[in-house]
């Protein structure tokens, strides 16, 4: 499998350098690293160029547009996504590839996180609460697991299947959650235990930024209504699963929580 790693960035050269350094030390190196420069005014593009990363310019504002531009540009069979403030463990790419190789039926894989800065005593419990709250708040709306954009991978074929449906032109969309709606409606999302990503605690240092994330999440859920209003979405997912079972298709080929 060829692997593409996509990193959207805007004015975060320092963190991007650390992230790219961690990617260069992988036990299984990605076949290409794509840095999507979302109109940065700092040295983000230069930092990416020095490491040999492929730079994609995205002038349309917002993470949804930048992420989608990176996925569009990716040529690998597997597209991995992380953020500039992420610090992947040395075997992150290797574990991602193994997850897809071990289960050809899955369309996307996601994992957890660990904080690499902030008070040491707060890192583990806050990371656990953060991801648990995200999953608890979004899974009922989705009917399956959400994707965590700082630590996720999807097959390129899956992206090509949903790329025309995602809301890439709305900067106020929560792009991880929006992608989850579209991927999970047609493909299986699996959580991989032990696949944790180092990331910064800085989102919790700005109450305004954290609040905007919450508003974007709620807005993203509601904008998919009435078509994806939970009872109706759940019914479609269940009906699809039953139809596949009756047709002799492995139930794991269907969108499911697991």
Short mmCIF file of C-alpha atoms in Angstrom, two decimals, residues 66-208:
data_model
loop_
_atom_site.label_atom_id
_atom_site.label_comp_id
_atom_site.label_asym_id
_atom_site.label_seq_id
_atom_site.Cartn_x
_atom_site.Cartn_y
_atom_site.Cartn_z
CA UNK A 66 -7.53 22.80 3.30
CA UNK A 67 -8.13 19.21 4.39
CA UNK A 68 -10.14 18.41 1.26
CA UNK A 69 -7.43 19.93 -0.94
CA UNK A 70 -4.90 17.63 0.69
CA UNK A 71 -7.07 14.55 0.24
CA UNK A 72 -7.67 15.49 -3.39
CA UNK A 73 -3.94 15.79 -3.99
CA UNK A 74 -3.03 12.52 -2.27
CA UNK A 75 -1.97 9.65 -4.53
CA UNK A 76 -1.58 6.92 -1.91
CA UNK A 77 -3.93 3.99 -1.42
CA UNK A 78 -4.22 5.12 2.21
CA UNK A 79 -4.59 8.77 3.22
CA UNK A 80 -3.47 9.62 6.76
CA UNK A 81 -4.45 12.90 8.38
CA UNK A 82 -2.81 14.73 11.25
CA UNK A 83 -2.38 18.36 12.30
CA UNK A 84 0.69 20.55 12.50
CA UNK A 85 0.72 20.42 16.30
CA UNK A 86 0.66 16.61 16.31
CA UNK A 87 3.57 14.37 17.27
CA UNK A 88 3.08 10.87 15.86
CA UNK A 89 4.82 8.02 17.66
CA UNK A 90 7.58 6.34 15.59
CA UNK A 91 5.32 3.43 14.63
CA UNK A 92 2.18 5.46 13.86
CA UNK A 93 2.26 4.95 10.08
CA UNK A 94 3.18 1.29 10.50
CA UNK A 95 0.25 0.66 12.84
CA UNK A 96 -2.13 2.49 10.51
CA UNK A 97 -1.06 0.37 7.55
CA UNK A 98 -1.40 -2.81 9.59
CA UNK A 99 -4.93 -1.83 10.61
CA UNK A 100 -6.01 -1.50 6.98
CA UNK A 101 -4.17 -4.64 5.87
CA UNK A 102 -5.73 -6.70 8.66
CA UNK A 103 -9.29 -5.68 7.77
CA UNK A 104 -9.88 -5.09 4.06
CA UNK A 105 -13.54 -4.34 4.81
CA UNK A 106 -12.92 -1.14 6.78
CA UNK A 107 -13.01 2.23 5.08
CA UNK A 108 -11.47 4.42 7.78
CA UNK A 109 -9.48 4.05 10.99
CA UNK A 110 -9.22 6.48 13.87
CA UNK A 111 -7.35 6.52 17.17
CA UNK A 112 -6.92 8.38 20.43
CA UNK A 113 -4.61 11.08 21.67
CA UNK A 114 -2.15 12.03 24.36
CA UNK A 115 -1.08 15.52 25.27
CA UNK A 116 2.61 16.37 24.98
CA UNK A 117 2.54 19.71 26.78
CA UNK A 118 0.71 21.35 29.66
CA UNK A 119 0.76 20.21 33.30
CA UNK A 120 2.01 16.58 33.35
CA UNK A 121 -0.55 15.52 35.95
CA UNK A 122 -3.39 16.79 33.74
CA UNK A 123 -2.35 15.32 30.39
CA UNK A 124 -3.73 11.77 30.61
CA UNK A 125 -7.08 12.52 32.30
CA UNK A 126 -7.79 15.53 30.11
CA UNK A 127 -7.04 13.59 26.92
CA UNK A 128 -9.37 10.80 28.04
CA UNK A 129 -12.17 13.21 28.91
CA UNK A 130 -11.68 15.17 25.69
CA UNK A 131 -12.07 12.15 23.39
CA UNK A 132 -14.79 10.55 25.48
CA UNK A 133 -16.81 13.76 25.37
CA UNK A 134 -16.32 14.08 21.60
CA UNK A 135 -17.45 10.50 20.98
CA UNK A 136 -20.35 10.69 23.43
CA UNK A 137 -21.61 13.91 21.88
CA UNK A 138 -21.33 12.83 18.25
CA UNK A 139 -21.93 9.07 18.10
CA UNK A 140 -25.68 9.38 18.83
CA UNK A 141 -26.04 11.83 15.94
CA UNK A 142 -23.96 9.67 13.61
CA UNK A 143 -25.09 6.19 14.61
CA UNK A 144 -21.45 5.10 14.58
CA UNK A 145 -18.00 6.23 15.69
CA UNK A 146 -16.73 9.70 14.71
CA UNK A 147 -13.41 10.29 13.02
CA UNK A 148 -10.80 12.18 15.03
CA UNK A 149 -9.07 14.41 12.50
CA UNK A 150 -5.76 14.62 14.35
CA UNK A 151 -5.36 10.85 14.16
CA UNK A 152 -7.16 9.17 11.30
CA UNK A 153 -6.73 7.37 8.02
CA UNK A 154 -9.04 6.47 5.16
CA UNK A 155 -8.73 4.62 1.92
CA UNK A 156 -8.33 6.85 -1.11
CA UNK A 157 -11.24 5.00 -2.73
CA UNK A 158 -13.42 6.03 0.21
CA UNK A 159 -12.44 9.68 -0.17
CA UNK A 160 -13.21 9.57 -3.89
CA UNK A 161 -16.62 8.14 -3.00
CA UNK A 162 -17.56 10.98 -0.63
CA UNK A 163 -15.52 13.97 -1.83
CA UNK A 164 -18.41 15.55 -3.71
CA UNK A 165 -20.63 15.38 -0.61
CA UNK A 166 -18.47 17.01 2.07
CA UNK A 167 -18.97 20.67 2.96
CA UNK A 168 -15.50 21.83 1.99
CA UNK A 169 -16.41 25.45 1.24
CA UNK A 170 -17.82 26.32 4.67
CA UNK A 171 -15.06 27.39 7.11
CA UNK A 172 -17.48 27.12 10.03
CA UNK A 173 -17.95 23.37 9.54
CA UNK A 174 -16.30 20.89 11.91
CA UNK A 175 -14.48 18.99 9.16
CA UNK A 176 -13.82 15.77 11.15
CA UNK A 177 -17.49 15.46 12.02
CA UNK A 178 -18.70 16.36 8.54
CA UNK A 179 -16.42 13.72 7.04
CA UNK A 180 -17.73 11.22 9.60
CA UNK A 181 -21.31 11.77 8.43
CA UNK A 182 -20.43 10.98 4.83
CA UNK A 183 -17.88 8.20 5.32
CA UNK A 184 -19.94 6.41 7.98
CA UNK A 185 -23.06 6.38 5.83
CA UNK A 186 -21.34 4.14 3.27
CA UNK A 187 -18.26 2.65 4.87
CA UNK A 188 -17.07 1.16 8.15
CA UNK A 189 -15.17 3.31 10.64
CA UNK A 190 -13.09 1.46 13.23
CA UNK A 191 -11.37 2.67 16.35
CA UNK A 192 -7.87 1.23 16.76
CA UNK A 193 -6.83 0.74 20.36
CA UNK A 194 -3.29 1.83 21.12
CA UNK A 195 -3.17 4.16 18.12
CA UNK A 196 -2.58 7.34 20.08
CA UNK A 197 -1.35 10.63 18.72
CA UNK A 198 0.68 13.19 20.63
CA UNK A 199 -0.89 16.62 20.38
CA UNK A 200 -0.80 20.04 21.97
CA UNK A 201 -3.07 21.06 24.83
CA UNK A 202 -3.32 24.57 23.40
CA UNK A 203 -7.02 24.27 22.38
CA UNK A 204 -7.83 24.35 26.08
CA UNK A 205 -5.80 27.50 26.62
CA UNK A 206 -8.19 29.69 24.63
CA UNK A 207 -11.77 29.61 25.87
CA UNK A 208 -12.98 31.45 22.78
#
